[in-house]
PDB file of C-alpha atoms in Angstrom:
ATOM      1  CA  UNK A   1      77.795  81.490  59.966  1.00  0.00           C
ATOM      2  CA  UNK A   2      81.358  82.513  61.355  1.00  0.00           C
ATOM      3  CA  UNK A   3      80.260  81.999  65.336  1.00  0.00           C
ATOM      4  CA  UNK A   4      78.122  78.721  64.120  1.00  0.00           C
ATOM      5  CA  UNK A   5      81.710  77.335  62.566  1.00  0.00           C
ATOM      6  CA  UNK A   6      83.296  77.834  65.989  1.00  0.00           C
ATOM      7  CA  UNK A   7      80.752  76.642  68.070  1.00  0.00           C
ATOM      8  CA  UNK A   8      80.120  73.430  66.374  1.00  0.00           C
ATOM      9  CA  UNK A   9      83.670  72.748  65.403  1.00  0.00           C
ATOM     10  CA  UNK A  10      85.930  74.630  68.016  1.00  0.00           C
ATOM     11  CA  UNK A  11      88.602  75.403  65.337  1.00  0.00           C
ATOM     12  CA  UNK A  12      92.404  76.462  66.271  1.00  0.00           C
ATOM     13  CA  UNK A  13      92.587  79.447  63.677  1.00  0.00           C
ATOM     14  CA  UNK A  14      89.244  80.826  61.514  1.00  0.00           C
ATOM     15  CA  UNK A  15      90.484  82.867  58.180  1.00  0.00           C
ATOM     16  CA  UNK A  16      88.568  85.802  57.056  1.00  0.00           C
ATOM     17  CA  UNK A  17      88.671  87.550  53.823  1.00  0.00           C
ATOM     18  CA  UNK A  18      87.623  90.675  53.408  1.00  0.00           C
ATOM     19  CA  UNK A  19      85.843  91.585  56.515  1.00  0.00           C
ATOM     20  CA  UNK A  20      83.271  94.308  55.192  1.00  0.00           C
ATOM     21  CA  UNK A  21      80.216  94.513  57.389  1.00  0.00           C
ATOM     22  CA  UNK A  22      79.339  95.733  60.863  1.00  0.00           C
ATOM     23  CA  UNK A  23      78.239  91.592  61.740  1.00  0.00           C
ATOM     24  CA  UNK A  24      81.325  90.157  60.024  1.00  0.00           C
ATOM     25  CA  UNK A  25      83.402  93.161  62.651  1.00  0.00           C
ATOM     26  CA  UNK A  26      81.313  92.073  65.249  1.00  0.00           C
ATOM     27  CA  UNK A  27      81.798  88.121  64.579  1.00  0.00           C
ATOM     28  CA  UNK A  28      85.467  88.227  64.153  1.00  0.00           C
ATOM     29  CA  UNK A  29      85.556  90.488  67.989  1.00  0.00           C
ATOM     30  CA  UNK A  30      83.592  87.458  68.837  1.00  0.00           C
ATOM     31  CA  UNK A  31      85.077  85.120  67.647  1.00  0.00           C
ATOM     32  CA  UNK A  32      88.565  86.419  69.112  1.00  0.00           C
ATOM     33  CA  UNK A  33      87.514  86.587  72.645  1.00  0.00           C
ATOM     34  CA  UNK A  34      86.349  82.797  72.598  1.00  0.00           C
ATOM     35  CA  UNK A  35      90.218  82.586  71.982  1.00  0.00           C
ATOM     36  CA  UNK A  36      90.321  81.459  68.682  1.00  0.00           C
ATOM     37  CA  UNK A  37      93.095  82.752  66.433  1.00  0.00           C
ATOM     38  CA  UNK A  38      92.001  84.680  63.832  1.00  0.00           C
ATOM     39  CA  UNK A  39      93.736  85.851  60.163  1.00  0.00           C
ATOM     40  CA  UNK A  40      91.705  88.362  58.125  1.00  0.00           C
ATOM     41  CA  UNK A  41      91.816  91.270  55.759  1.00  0.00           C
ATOM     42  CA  UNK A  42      89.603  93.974  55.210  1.00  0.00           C
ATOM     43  CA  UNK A  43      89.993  97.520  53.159  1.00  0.00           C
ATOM     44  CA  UNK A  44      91.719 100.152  54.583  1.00  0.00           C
ATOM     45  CA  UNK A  45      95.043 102.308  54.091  1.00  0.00           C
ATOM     46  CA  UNK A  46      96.207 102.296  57.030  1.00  0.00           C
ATOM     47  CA  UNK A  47      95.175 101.457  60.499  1.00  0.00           C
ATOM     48  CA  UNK A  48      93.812 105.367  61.189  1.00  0.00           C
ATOM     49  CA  UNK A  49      91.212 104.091  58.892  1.00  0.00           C
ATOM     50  CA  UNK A  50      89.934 101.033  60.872  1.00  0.00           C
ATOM     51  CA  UNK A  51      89.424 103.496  63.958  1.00  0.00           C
ATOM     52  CA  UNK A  52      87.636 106.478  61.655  1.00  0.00           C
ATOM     53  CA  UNK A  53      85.962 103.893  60.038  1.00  0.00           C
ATOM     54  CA  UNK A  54      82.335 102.618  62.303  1.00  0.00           C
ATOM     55  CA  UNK A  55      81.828  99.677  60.645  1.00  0.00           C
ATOM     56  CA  UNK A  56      84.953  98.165  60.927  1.00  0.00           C
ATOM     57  CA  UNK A  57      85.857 100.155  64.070  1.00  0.00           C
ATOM     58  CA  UNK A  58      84.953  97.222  65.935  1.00  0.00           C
ATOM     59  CA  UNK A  59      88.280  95.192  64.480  1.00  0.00           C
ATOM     60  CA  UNK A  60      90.210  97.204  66.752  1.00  0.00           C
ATOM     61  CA  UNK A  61      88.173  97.306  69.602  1.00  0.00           C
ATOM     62  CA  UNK A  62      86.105  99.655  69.221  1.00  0.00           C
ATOM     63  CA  UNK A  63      86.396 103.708  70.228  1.00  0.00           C
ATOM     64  CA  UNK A  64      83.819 105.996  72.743  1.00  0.00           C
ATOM     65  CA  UNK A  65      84.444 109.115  73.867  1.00  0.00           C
ATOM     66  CA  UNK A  66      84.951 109.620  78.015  1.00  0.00           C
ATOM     67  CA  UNK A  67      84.892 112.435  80.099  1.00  0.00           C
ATOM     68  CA  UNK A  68      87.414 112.844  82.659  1.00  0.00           C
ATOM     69  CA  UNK A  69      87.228 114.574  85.622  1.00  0.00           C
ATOM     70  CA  UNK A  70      89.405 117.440  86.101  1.00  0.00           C
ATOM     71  CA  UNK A  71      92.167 115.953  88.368  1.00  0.00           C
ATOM     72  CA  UNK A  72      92.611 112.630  85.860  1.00  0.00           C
ATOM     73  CA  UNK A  73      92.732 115.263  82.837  1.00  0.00           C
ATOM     74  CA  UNK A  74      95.461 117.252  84.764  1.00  0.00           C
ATOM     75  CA  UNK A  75      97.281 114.192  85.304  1.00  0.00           C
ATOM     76  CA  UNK A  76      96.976 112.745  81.726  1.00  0.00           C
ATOM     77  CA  UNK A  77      97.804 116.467  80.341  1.00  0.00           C
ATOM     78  CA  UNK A  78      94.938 116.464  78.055  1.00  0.00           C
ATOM     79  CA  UNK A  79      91.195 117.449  77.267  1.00  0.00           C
ATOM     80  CA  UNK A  80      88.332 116.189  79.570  1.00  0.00           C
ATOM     81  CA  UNK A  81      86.670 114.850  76.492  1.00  0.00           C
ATOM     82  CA  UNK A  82      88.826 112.094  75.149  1.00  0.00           C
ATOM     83  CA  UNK A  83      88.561 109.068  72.413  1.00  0.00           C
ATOM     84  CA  UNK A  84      89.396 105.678  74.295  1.00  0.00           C
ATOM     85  CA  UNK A  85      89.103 101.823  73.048  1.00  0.00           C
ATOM     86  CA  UNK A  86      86.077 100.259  73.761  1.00  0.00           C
ATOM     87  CA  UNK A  87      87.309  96.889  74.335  1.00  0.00           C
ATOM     88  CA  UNK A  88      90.091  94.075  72.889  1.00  0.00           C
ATOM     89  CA  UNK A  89      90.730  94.597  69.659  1.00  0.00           C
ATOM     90  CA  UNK A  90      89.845  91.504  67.702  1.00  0.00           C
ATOM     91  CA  UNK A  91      93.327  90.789  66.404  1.00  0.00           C
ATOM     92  CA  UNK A  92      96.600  91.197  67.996  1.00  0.00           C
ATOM     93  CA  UNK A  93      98.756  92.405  64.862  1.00  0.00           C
ATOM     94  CA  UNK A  94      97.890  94.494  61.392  1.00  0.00           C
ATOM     95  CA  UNK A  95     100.009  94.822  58.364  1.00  0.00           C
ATOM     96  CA  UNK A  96      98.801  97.492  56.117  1.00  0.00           C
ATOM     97  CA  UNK A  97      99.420  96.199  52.122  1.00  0.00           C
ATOM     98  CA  UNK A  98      99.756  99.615  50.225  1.00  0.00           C
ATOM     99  CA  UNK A  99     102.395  98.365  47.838  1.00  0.00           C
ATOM    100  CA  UNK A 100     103.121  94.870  46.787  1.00  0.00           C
ATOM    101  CA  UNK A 101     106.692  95.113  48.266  1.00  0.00           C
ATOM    102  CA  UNK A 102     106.452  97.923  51.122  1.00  0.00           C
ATOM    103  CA  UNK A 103     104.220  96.739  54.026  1.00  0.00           C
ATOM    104  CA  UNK A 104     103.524  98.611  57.453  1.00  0.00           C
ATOM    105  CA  UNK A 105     103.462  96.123  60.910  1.00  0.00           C
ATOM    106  CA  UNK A 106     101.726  97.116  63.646  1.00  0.00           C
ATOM    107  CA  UNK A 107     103.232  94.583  66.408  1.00  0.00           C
ATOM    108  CA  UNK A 108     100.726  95.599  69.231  1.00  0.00           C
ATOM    109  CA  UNK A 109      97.618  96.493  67.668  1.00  0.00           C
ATOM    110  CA  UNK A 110      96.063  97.245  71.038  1.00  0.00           C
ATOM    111  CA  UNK A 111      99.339  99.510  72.216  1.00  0.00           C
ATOM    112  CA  UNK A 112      99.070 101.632  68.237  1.00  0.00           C
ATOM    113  CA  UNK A 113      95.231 101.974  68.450  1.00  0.00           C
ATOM    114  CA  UNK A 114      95.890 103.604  71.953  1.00  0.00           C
ATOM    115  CA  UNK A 115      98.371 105.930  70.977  1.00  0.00           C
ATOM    116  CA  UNK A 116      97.100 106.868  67.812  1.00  0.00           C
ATOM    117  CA  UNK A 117      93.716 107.563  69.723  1.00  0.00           C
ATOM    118  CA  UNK A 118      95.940 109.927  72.442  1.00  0.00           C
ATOM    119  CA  UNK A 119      97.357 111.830  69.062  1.00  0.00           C
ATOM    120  CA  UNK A 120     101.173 110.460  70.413  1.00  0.00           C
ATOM    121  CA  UNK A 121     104.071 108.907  68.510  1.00  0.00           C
ATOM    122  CA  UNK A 122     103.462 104.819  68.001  1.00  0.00           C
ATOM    123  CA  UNK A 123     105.882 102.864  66.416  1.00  0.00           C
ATOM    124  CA  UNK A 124     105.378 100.803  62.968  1.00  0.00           C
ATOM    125  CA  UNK A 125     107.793  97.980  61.664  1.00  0.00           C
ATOM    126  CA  UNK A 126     108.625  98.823  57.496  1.00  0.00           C
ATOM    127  CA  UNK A 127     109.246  95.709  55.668  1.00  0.00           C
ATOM    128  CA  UNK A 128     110.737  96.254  51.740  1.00  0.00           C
ATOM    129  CA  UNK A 129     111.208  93.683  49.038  1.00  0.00           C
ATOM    130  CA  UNK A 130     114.106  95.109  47.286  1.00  0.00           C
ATOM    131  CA  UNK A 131     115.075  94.542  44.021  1.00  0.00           C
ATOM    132  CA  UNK A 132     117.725  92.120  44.954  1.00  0.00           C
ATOM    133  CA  UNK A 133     115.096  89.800  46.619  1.00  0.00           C
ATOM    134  CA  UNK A 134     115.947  90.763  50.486  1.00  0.00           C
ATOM    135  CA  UNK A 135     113.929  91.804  52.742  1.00  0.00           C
ATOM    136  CA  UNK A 136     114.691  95.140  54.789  1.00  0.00           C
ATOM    137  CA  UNK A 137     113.717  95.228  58.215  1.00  0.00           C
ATOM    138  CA  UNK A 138     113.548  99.276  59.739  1.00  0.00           C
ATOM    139  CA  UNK A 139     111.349 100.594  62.385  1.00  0.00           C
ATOM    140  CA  UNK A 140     109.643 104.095  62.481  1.00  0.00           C
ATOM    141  CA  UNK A 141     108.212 106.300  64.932  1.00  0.00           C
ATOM    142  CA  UNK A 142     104.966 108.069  63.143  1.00  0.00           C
ATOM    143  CA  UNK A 143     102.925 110.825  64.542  1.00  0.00           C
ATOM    144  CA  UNK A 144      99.543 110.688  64.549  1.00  0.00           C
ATOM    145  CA  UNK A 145      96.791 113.910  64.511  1.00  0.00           C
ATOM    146  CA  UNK A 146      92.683 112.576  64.659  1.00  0.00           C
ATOM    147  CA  UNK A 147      91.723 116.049  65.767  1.00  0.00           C
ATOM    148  CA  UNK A 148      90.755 116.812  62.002  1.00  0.00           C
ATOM    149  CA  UNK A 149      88.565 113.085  62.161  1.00  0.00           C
ATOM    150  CA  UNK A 150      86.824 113.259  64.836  1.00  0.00           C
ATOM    151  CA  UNK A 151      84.929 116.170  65.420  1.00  0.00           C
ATOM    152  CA  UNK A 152      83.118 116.363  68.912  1.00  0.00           C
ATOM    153  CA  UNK A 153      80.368 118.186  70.107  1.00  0.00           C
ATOM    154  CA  UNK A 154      78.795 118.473  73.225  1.00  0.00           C
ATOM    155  CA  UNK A 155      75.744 119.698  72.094  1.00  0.00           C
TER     156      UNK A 155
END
């Protein structure tokens, strides 16, 4: 219904609530790359979720595993066997809603997905409603570990 809606009416921006299904992921990747601009939500705590996650994992582009050969993992410094992004992710920033005045922003949800998939240090904009109405801005530098997610075998 989503890709009939752009087809037949070539709309600016679609919104999406709740994306929850491996088509709606699918549609709204879609969707994206015919250059529409796209506003959804879907469940999730945080944007490690999304990428652990293979029905939505499309959202953010989608992740395979590659094998390097042994001069690329040299110059990386990492395993042969690594997690990489499939593709574009279907939207170009995240905010991650865990309380009703704290919220996470992911500018570059292309440049996070990357580093969280190469276990570095990506940077997340904190936004807080205080009490007296303001908003504070900060930024944060968080760590991320999917070694304990994704468990791969070569068997």
């Amino acid at each position: 219904v989503m890709l009939e809606a752009v087809e037949n009416h070539m709309p600016e921006v679609i919104i999406i609530d709740e994306i929850g299904t491996e088509l709606e992921a699918l549609a709204a990747r879609t969707i994206s790359e015919k250059g529409v601009q796209l506003v959804g939500t879907t469940h999730g705590n945080n944007l490690e979720n999304l990428i652990k996650n293979p029905i939505l994992t499309d959202l953010i582009g989608g992740i395979q595993y590659v094998i390097l050969s042994d001069e690329e993992a040299k110059k990386r410094r990492t395993q042969k066997s690594i997690l990489e992004r499939k593709a574009s992710p279907a939207f170009q920033i995240a905010i991650e809603i865990n309380e009703q005045s704290h919220w996470i922003i992911h500018q570059n949800i292309q440049d996070s997905v990357d580093l969280i998939l190469r276990k570095s240090y990506f940077s997340t904009q904190i936004r807080k409603l205080e009490t007296n109405k303001k908003i504070y801005i900060g930024y944060k530098q968080v760590s991320s570990d999917l070694s304990t997610i994704f468990q791969h075998s070569n068997s």
